[in-house]
């Protein structure tokens, strides 16, 4: 007699048996965890036996398929370049090849201040003014959980990428100044100091685009002007410009701001002042001469 063939009775999907009785099976993920019975039937053939030319034999054994967790996989993220104060969004969602496991969490390892990752692995960050310029590394850890794997129910994966934060220049801001009214030659002082939100602190330069020739503005934006008598009365438009300097900025190293206000110089009218005269005694037939000239500080000068 010779072996005619091997067969499997109701085998698990994917199980096979060769002509030599070798059973092969690679359980798929959806076949774990499970307990499976494999039953083999072998048949021989004897052409000389006219009564029982074919006879069978059967055996069975069980195969326990244990669940094995598979670590999730994070994508490879290219380096990012972004300007400060601009939103960065990076899709860093993990793939999870094991059908029985779920993503338990995403976490960031020592991230720059302000970086966050949500439950889908999306990373968001708006670098602050103080964080540019700079180069930062963002490292993500994703962890899955598999309740059927009794050995390694939680597995993790990690990836990292760099973010280059560019410095951008933000223009300075000058105050909105009200118009000023002054009288005569009184000195006028106007605080016209700009604010600038850039970090590191930018150098600021102040100048006039329009102003009386004898007005001055200092390095802090303080305007000082003493009108000349010839400038009483007058209407004077002041236009100032402030320009910053940010040598590391990728957009513009110099940005400016301007503002305009008016100083009205009104006349001074206090009335004339006569001198205080002492009483005088003179002899008859003598000429009396008294200097009684008034002073007048009015601007412009008045005729007396």
mmCIF file of C-alpha atoms in Angstrom:
data_model
loop_
_atom_site.group_PDB
_atom_site.id
_atom_site.type_symbol
_atom_site.label_atom_id
_atom_site.label_comp_id
_atom_site.label_asym_id
_atom_site.label_seq_id
_atom_site.Cartn_x
_atom_site.Cartn_y
_atom_site.Cartn_z
ATOM 1 C CA UNK A 1 0.000 0.000 0.000
ATOM 2 C CA UNK A 2 0.975 3.602 -0.475
ATOM 3 C CA UNK A 3 -0.142 6.827 1.147
ATOM 4 C CA UNK A 4 -2.824 8.196 -1.114
ATOM 5 C CA UNK A 5 -3.210 11.579 0.525
ATOM 6 C CA UNK A 6 -3.542 13.797 3.589
ATOM 7 C CA UNK A 7 -6.472 16.085 4.273
ATOM 8 C CA UNK A 8 -7.566 18.417 7.068
ATOM 9 C CA UNK A 9 -11.085 18.300 8.427
ATOM 10 C CA UNK A 10 -12.613 21.746 8.997
ATOM 11 C CA UNK A 11 -9.233 23.379 9.514
ATOM 12 C CA UNK A 12 -8.750 27.026 10.602
ATOM 13 C CA UNK A 13 -8.555 29.377 7.652
ATOM 14 C CA UNK A 14 -5.099 29.324 6.156
ATOM 15 C CA UNK A 15 -4.018 25.928 7.531
ATOM 16 C CA UNK A 16 -2.608 23.511 4.882
ATOM 17 C CA UNK A 17 -1.121 20.036 4.816
ATOM 18 C CA UNK A 18 1.439 18.826 2.288
ATOM 19 C CA UNK A 19 1.706 15.489 0.490
ATOM 20 C CA UNK A 20 4.126 14.449 3.200
ATOM 21 C CA UNK A 21 1.726 15.261 6.035
ATOM 22 C CA UNK A 22 3.457 18.502 7.034
ATOM 23 C CA UNK A 23 0.930 20.961 8.439
ATOM 24 C CA UNK A 24 1.602 24.670 7.963
ATOM 25 C CA UNK A 25 -0.358 27.554 9.415
ATOM 26 C CA UNK A 26 0.342 31.211 10.128
ATOM 27 C CA UNK A 27 -2.565 32.518 12.220
ATOM 28 C CA UNK A 28 -3.775 35.936 11.145
ATOM 29 C CA UNK A 29 -4.503 38.760 13.589
ATOM 30 C CA UNK A 30 -8.218 38.065 13.557
ATOM 31 C CA UNK A 31 -7.499 34.438 14.566
ATOM 32 C CA UNK A 32 -5.981 35.430 17.890
ATOM 33 C CA UNK A 33 -6.506 34.811 20.676
ATOM 34 C CA UNK A 34 -8.132 31.474 20.006
ATOM 35 C CA UNK A 35 -8.020 27.716 20.583
ATOM 36 C CA UNK A 36 -8.177 25.633 17.409
ATOM 37 C CA UNK A 37 -8.557 21.890 16.784
ATOM 38 C CA UNK A 38 -6.717 20.519 13.768
ATOM 39 C CA UNK A 39 -7.883 17.097 12.587
ATOM 40 C CA UNK A 40 -5.891 15.176 9.991
ATOM 41 C CA UNK A 41 -7.103 12.296 7.839
ATOM 42 C CA UNK A 42 -4.554 10.154 6.032
ATOM 43 C CA UNK A 43 -5.612 7.596 3.406
ATOM 44 C CA UNK A 44 -3.605 4.732 1.942
ATOM 45 C CA UNK A 45 -4.172 2.712 -1.223
ATOM 46 C CA UNK A 46 -3.603 -1.047 -1.798
ATOM 47 C CA UNK A 47 -4.588 -2.277 -5.273
ATOM 48 C CA UNK A 48 -4.204 -5.943 -4.224
ATOM 49 C CA UNK A 49 -6.807 -5.762 -1.470
ATOM 50 C CA UNK A 50 -10.063 -6.246 -3.256
ATOM 51 C CA UNK A 51 -12.117 -5.786 -0.110
ATOM 52 C CA UNK A 52 -10.546 -2.670 1.507
ATOM 53 C CA UNK A 53 -8.270 -1.096 -1.055
ATOM 54 C CA UNK A 54 -8.366 2.255 0.842
ATOM 55 C CA UNK A 55 -8.142 2.712 4.591
ATOM 56 C CA UNK A 56 -8.010 5.924 6.710
ATOM 57 C CA UNK A 57 -6.455 7.049 9.956
ATOM 58 C CA UNK A 58 -7.273 10.232 11.892
ATOM 59 C CA UNK A 59 -5.638 12.266 14.595
ATOM 60 C CA UNK A 60 -6.356 15.630 16.233
ATOM 61 C CA UNK A 61 -4.476 18.202 18.253
ATOM 62 C CA UNK A 62 -5.175 21.709 19.530
ATOM 63 C CA UNK A 63 -3.356 24.886 18.692
ATOM 64 C CA UNK A 64 -3.646 27.780 21.148
ATOM 65 C CA UNK A 65 -2.979 31.072 19.370
ATOM 66 C CA UNK A 66 -1.774 33.751 21.751
ATOM 67 C CA UNK A 67 -2.282 37.461 21.041
ATOM 68 C CA UNK A 68 0.921 39.394 20.370
ATOM 69 C CA UNK A 69 0.766 43.169 20.532
ATOM 70 C CA UNK A 70 2.440 45.114 17.720
ATOM 71 C CA UNK A 71 3.931 48.540 18.380
ATOM 72 C CA UNK A 72 2.333 51.518 16.630
ATOM 73 C CA UNK A 73 4.300 53.409 13.997
ATOM 74 C CA UNK A 74 4.743 57.176 13.785
ATOM 75 C CA UNK A 75 5.416 58.800 10.409
ATOM 76 C CA UNK A 76 8.757 60.331 9.516
ATOM 77 C CA UNK A 77 8.292 64.094 9.827
ATOM 78 C CA UNK A 78 10.522 66.421 7.824
ATOM 79 C CA UNK A 79 12.104 69.417 9.494
ATOM 80 C CA UNK A 80 9.815 72.445 9.682
ATOM 81 C CA UNK A 81 10.551 76.156 9.302
ATOM 82 C CA UNK A 82 8.085 78.717 10.600
ATOM 83 C CA UNK A 83 7.969 82.374 11.556
ATOM 84 C CA UNK A 84 7.394 83.322 15.159
ATOM 85 C CA UNK A 85 3.785 84.277 16.015
ATOM 86 C CA UNK A 86 2.582 81.948 13.216
ATOM 87 C CA UNK A 87 0.589 78.738 13.793
ATOM 88 C CA UNK A 88 2.394 75.472 13.043
ATOM 89 C CA UNK A 89 0.235 72.369 12.471
ATOM 90 C CA UNK A 90 1.867 68.960 11.969
ATOM 91 C CA UNK A 91 -0.110 65.766 11.338
ATOM 92 C CA UNK A 92 1.747 63.182 13.389
ATOM 93 C CA UNK A 93 -0.913 60.456 13.542
ATOM 94 C CA UNK A 94 0.360 56.946 14.246
ATOM 95 C CA UNK A 95 -0.594 53.806 12.345
ATOM 96 C CA UNK A 96 -1.609 50.859 14.518
ATOM 97 C CA UNK A 97 -1.231 47.509 12.672
ATOM 98 C CA UNK A 98 -2.700 45.292 15.376
ATOM 99 C CA UNK A 99 -6.476 45.034 15.026
ATOM 100 C CA UNK A 100 -6.983 44.316 18.721
ATOM 101 C CA UNK A 101 -4.987 47.253 20.034
ATOM 102 C CA UNK A 102 -6.010 50.880 20.290
ATOM 103 C CA UNK A 103 -3.997 54.072 20.609
ATOM 104 C CA UNK A 104 -3.972 54.922 24.294
ATOM 105 C CA UNK A 105 -2.187 58.253 24.235
ATOM 106 C CA UNK A 106 0.146 60.721 22.553
ATOM 107 C CA UNK A 107 2.684 62.611 24.632
ATOM 108 C CA UNK A 108 5.437 65.133 24.002
ATOM 109 C CA UNK A 109 8.882 64.763 25.564
ATOM 110 C CA UNK A 110 10.300 68.055 26.903
ATOM 111 C CA UNK A 111 8.541 70.153 24.258
ATOM 112 C CA UNK A 112 9.101 73.873 23.750
ATOM 113 C CA UNK A 113 6.673 75.980 25.751
ATOM 114 C CA UNK A 114 3.281 76.188 24.100
ATOM 115 C CA UNK A 115 3.478 73.000 21.996
ATOM 116 C CA UNK A 116 0.451 70.689 22.317
ATOM 117 C CA UNK A 117 -0.620 67.352 20.809
ATOM 118 C CA UNK A 118 -4.218 66.187 20.664
ATOM 119 C CA UNK A 119 -5.780 62.714 20.846
ATOM 120 C CA UNK A 120 -5.313 62.272 17.080
ATOM 121 C CA UNK A 121 -1.597 63.073 17.183
ATOM 122 C CA UNK A 122 -1.987 66.521 15.618
ATOM 123 C CA UNK A 123 0.739 68.852 16.913
ATOM 124 C CA UNK A 124 0.042 72.574 17.099
ATOM 125 C CA UNK A 125 2.319 75.409 18.155
ATOM 126 C CA UNK A 126 2.438 79.162 17.773
ATOM 127 C CA UNK A 127 5.969 80.250 18.746
ATOM 128 C CA UNK A 128 6.004 83.379 20.847
ATOM 129 C CA UNK A 129 8.021 86.492 20.164
ATOM 130 C CA UNK A 130 10.560 85.307 22.740
ATOM 131 C CA UNK A 131 11.033 81.932 20.967
ATOM 132 C CA UNK A 132 12.335 83.369 17.733
ATOM 133 C CA UNK A 133 14.907 83.010 16.422
ATOM 134 C CA UNK A 134 15.661 79.472 17.558
ATOM 135 C CA UNK A 135 15.852 75.782 16.635
ATOM 136 C CA UNK A 136 13.727 73.331 18.596
ATOM 137 C CA UNK A 137 13.284 69.543 18.698
ATOM 138 C CA UNK A 138 9.790 68.118 19.120
ATOM 139 C CA UNK A 139 9.676 64.477 20.247
ATOM 140 C CA UNK A 140 6.435 62.492 20.308
ATOM 141 C CA UNK A 141 5.697 59.208 22.104
ATOM 142 C CA UNK A 142 2.600 57.239 21.095
ATOM 143 C CA UNK A 143 1.426 54.263 23.171
ATOM 144 C CA UNK A 144 -1.124 51.597 22.303
ATOM 145 C CA UNK A 145 -2.937 49.119 24.511
ATOM 146 C CA UNK A 146 -3.935 45.510 23.782
ATOM 147 C CA UNK A 147 -5.975 43.785 26.501
ATOM 148 C CA UNK A 148 -5.438 40.327 24.945
ATOM 149 C CA UNK A 149 -1.644 40.432 25.091
ATOM 150 C CA UNK A 150 -0.761 39.365 28.621
ATOM 151 C CA UNK A 151 2.970 39.909 28.112
ATOM 152 C CA UNK A 152 3.208 43.297 26.410
ATOM 153 C CA UNK A 153 -0.199 44.929 26.599
ATOM 154 C CA UNK A 154 1.288 48.408 25.998
ATOM 155 C CA UNK A 155 3.863 49.263 23.353
ATOM 156 C CA UNK A 156 5.215 52.629 22.264
ATOM 157 C CA UNK A 157 6.893 54.349 19.350
ATOM 158 C CA UNK A 158 8.826 57.617 19.184
ATOM 159 C CA UNK A 159 9.720 60.126 16.519
ATOM 160 C CA UNK A 160 11.401 63.516 16.493
ATOM 161 C CA UNK A 161 11.664 66.458 14.138
ATOM 162 C CA UNK A 162 13.190 69.913 14.282
ATOM 163 C CA UNK A 163 11.457 73.250 13.974
ATOM 164 C CA UNK A 164 13.415 76.336 12.959
ATOM 165 C CA UNK A 165 11.651 79.466 14.210
ATOM 166 C CA UNK A 166 12.460 82.580 12.217
ATOM 167 C CA UNK A 167 12.587 86.035 13.745
ATOM 168 C CA UNK A 168 10.157 88.455 12.166
ATOM 169 C CA UNK A 169 10.189 92.187 12.629
ATOM 170 C CA UNK A 170 7.056 93.809 14.021
ATOM 171 C CA UNK A 171 6.685 97.549 13.381
ATOM 172 C CA UNK A 172 6.897 99.927 16.344
ATOM 173 C CA UNK A 173 3.761 101.742 17.468
ATOM 174 C CA UNK A 174 3.656 105.465 18.180
ATOM 175 C CA UNK A 175 1.057 106.855 20.589
ATOM 176 C CA UNK A 176 -2.034 108.630 19.318
ATOM 177 C CA UNK A 177 -1.255 112.149 20.489
ATOM 178 C CA UNK A 178 -3.900 114.823 21.051
ATOM 179 C CA UNK A 179 -3.460 118.320 19.727
ATOM 180 C CA UNK A 180 -1.780 120.775 22.103
ATOM 181 C CA UNK A 181 -2.569 124.428 22.755
ATOM 182 C CA UNK A 182 0.065 126.638 24.299
ATOM 183 C CA UNK A 183 0.448 130.372 24.741
ATOM 184 C CA UNK A 184 3.333 132.656 23.932
ATOM 185 C CA UNK A 185 6.859 131.341 24.171
ATOM 186 C CA UNK A 186 6.174 128.739 26.844
ATOM 187 C CA UNK A 187 8.165 125.560 26.297
ATOM 188 C CA UNK A 188 6.120 122.558 25.156
ATOM 189 C CA UNK A 189 7.203 118.998 26.033
ATOM 190 C CA UNK A 190 5.396 116.073 24.365
ATOM 191 C CA UNK A 191 6.117 112.429 25.209
ATOM 192 C CA UNK A 192 6.117 110.609 21.880
ATOM 193 C CA UNK A 193 7.812 107.361 22.906
ATOM 194 C CA UNK A 194 7.021 104.315 20.725
ATOM 195 C CA UNK A 195 6.367 100.767 21.897
ATOM 196 C CA UNK A 196 7.948 97.808 20.107
ATOM 197 C CA UNK A 197 6.979 94.209 20.915
ATOM 198 C CA UNK A 198 10.045 92.620 19.315
ATOM 199 C CA UNK A 199 12.303 90.402 21.420
ATOM 200 C CA UNK A 200 15.289 90.880 21.446
ATOM 201 C CA UNK A 201 14.617 94.594 21.937
ATOM 202 C CA UNK A 202 15.073 96.640 18.769
ATOM 203 C CA UNK A 203 16.964 99.901 18.510
ATOM 204 C CA UNK A 204 14.610 102.782 17.646
ATOM 205 C CA UNK A 205 15.410 105.964 15.744
ATOM 206 C CA UNK A 206 13.141 109.051 15.934
ATOM 207 C CA UNK A 207 12.969 111.999 13.547
ATOM 208 C CA UNK A 208 10.603 114.646 12.216
ATOM 209 C CA UNK A 209 8.893 114.527 8.865
ATOM 210 C CA UNK A 210 7.286 117.908 9.595
ATOM 211 C CA UNK A 211 7.914 120.306 12.468
ATOM 212 C CA UNK A 212 9.083 123.872 13.171
ATOM 213 C CA UNK A 213 12.799 124.172 12.579
ATOM 214 C CA UNK A 214 13.585 124.876 16.223
ATOM 215 C CA UNK A 215 11.749 121.782 17.546
ATOM 216 C CA UNK A 216 13.867 118.834 18.700
ATOM 217 C CA UNK A 217 13.161 115.147 19.360
ATOM 218 C CA UNK A 218 15.519 113.034 21.466
ATOM 219 C CA UNK A 219 16.496 109.356 21.378
ATOM 220 C CA UNK A 220 13.511 108.450 23.549
ATOM 221 C CA UNK A 221 11.003 110.241 21.348
ATOM 222 C CA UNK A 222 10.541 113.209 23.700
ATOM 223 C CA UNK A 223 9.660 116.355 21.728
ATOM 224 C CA UNK A 224 10.711 119.765 23.069
ATOM 225 C CA UNK A 225 9.795 123.082 21.477
ATOM 226 C CA UNK A 226 10.037 126.671 22.652
ATOM 227 C CA UNK A 227 8.163 128.937 20.195
ATOM 228 C CA UNK A 228 9.955 132.070 19.094
ATOM 229 C CA UNK A 229 8.137 135.403 19.442
ATOM 230 C CA UNK A 230 7.789 135.395 15.677
ATOM 231 C CA UNK A 231 5.905 132.090 15.969
ATOM 232 C CA UNK A 232 3.162 133.619 18.125
ATOM 233 C CA UNK A 233 0.428 133.046 17.072
ATOM 234 C CA UNK A 234 0.739 130.027 14.765
ATOM 235 C CA UNK A 235 -0.576 126.566 13.896
ATOM 236 C CA UNK A 236 2.149 123.956 13.698
ATOM 237 C CA UNK A 237 1.786 120.403 12.347
ATOM 238 C CA UNK A 238 4.189 117.849 13.823
ATOM 239 C CA UNK A 239 4.693 114.559 11.974
ATOM 240 C CA UNK A 240 7.122 112.132 13.571
ATOM 241 C CA UNK A 241 8.542 108.867 12.302
ATOM 242 C CA UNK A 242 10.155 106.077 14.313
ATOM 243 C CA UNK A 243 12.154 103.302 12.625
ATOM 244 C CA UNK A 244 13.312 100.095 14.266
ATOM 245 C CA UNK A 245 16.255 97.842 13.447
ATOM 246 C CA UNK A 246 15.998 94.065 13.734
ATOM 247 C CA UNK A 247 19.104 92.485 12.177
ATOM 248 C CA UNK A 248 17.814 88.888 12.550
ATOM 249 C CA UNK A 249 14.425 89.442 10.924
ATOM 250 C CA UNK A 250 13.593 87.447 7.805
ATOM 251 C CA UNK A 251 10.887 89.830 6.628
ATOM 252 C CA UNK A 252 12.376 93.339 6.977
ATOM 253 C CA UNK A 253 15.172 94.615 9.181
ATOM 254 C CA UNK A 254 13.688 98.123 9.268
ATOM 255 C CA UNK A 255 10.035 98.975 9.859
ATOM 256 C CA UNK A 256 8.559 102.373 10.630
ATOM 257 C CA UNK A 257 5.508 104.068 12.097
ATOM 258 C CA UNK A 258 4.358 107.675 11.904
ATOM 259 C CA UNK A 259 1.943 109.897 13.762
ATOM 260 C CA UNK A 260 0.739 113.488 13.410
ATOM 261 C CA UNK A 261 -0.557 116.083 15.840
ATOM 262 C CA UNK A 262 -0.875 119.878 15.928
ATOM 263 C CA UNK A 263 0.418 122.482 18.376
ATOM 264 C CA UNK A 264 -1.578 125.704 18.409
ATOM 265 C CA UNK A 265 0.328 128.735 19.739
ATOM 266 C CA UNK A 266 -2.093 131.413 20.895
ATOM 267 C CA UNK A 267 -1.290 135.082 21.633
ATOM 268 C CA UNK A 268 -0.483 136.337 25.107
ATOM 269 C CA UNK A 269 -2.649 139.291 26.175
ATOM 270 C CA UNK A 270 -2.026 140.344 29.744
ATOM 271 C CA UNK A 271 -2.541 144.109 29.356
ATOM 272 C CA UNK A 272 0.090 146.854 29.778
ATOM 273 C CA UNK A 273 1.769 147.491 33.114
ATOM 274 C CA UNK A 274 2.474 151.035 34.355
ATOM 275 C CA UNK A 275 5.312 151.636 36.804
ATOM 276 C CA UNK A 276 4.565 152.415 40.400
ATOM 277 C CA UNK A 277 5.169 156.168 40.787
ATOM 278 C CA UNK A 278 6.110 157.820 44.039
ATOM 279 C CA UNK A 279 4.422 161.058 45.058
ATOM 280 C CA UNK A 280 6.414 164.143 43.994
ATOM 281 C CA UNK A 281 6.751 167.619 45.484
ATOM 282 C CA UNK A 282 7.996 170.458 43.290
ATOM 283 C CA UNK A 283 8.255 174.220 43.461
ATOM 284 C CA UNK A 284 6.026 176.436 41.450
ATOM 285 C CA UNK A 285 7.395 177.550 38.125
ATOM 286 C CA UNK A 286 9.558 174.355 38.044
ATOM 287 C CA UNK A 287 9.043 171.775 35.288
ATOM 288 C CA UNK A 288 7.830 168.346 36.395
ATOM 289 C CA UNK A 289 9.095 165.413 34.334
ATOM 290 C CA UNK A 290 7.856 161.918 35.231
ATOM 291 C CA UNK A 291 8.791 158.843 33.209
ATOM 292 C CA UNK A 292 5.602 156.854 33.148
ATOM 293 C CA UNK A 293 6.310 154.443 30.262
ATOM 294 C CA UNK A 294 4.257 151.232 30.398
ATOM 295 C CA UNK A 295 5.615 147.759 29.722
ATOM 296 C CA UNK A 296 3.662 145.243 27.689
ATOM 297 C CA UNK A 297 4.599 141.557 27.483
ATOM 298 C CA UNK A 298 1.873 140.720 25.019
ATOM 299 C CA UNK A 299 2.713 138.564 22.029
ATOM 300 C CA UNK A 300 2.446 139.690 19.383
ATOM 301 C CA UNK A 301 3.414 143.178 20.682
ATOM 302 C CA UNK A 302 0.579 145.706 21.007
ATOM 303 C CA UNK A 303 0.553 149.437 20.238
ATOM 304 C CA UNK A 304 0.164 151.535 23.388
#
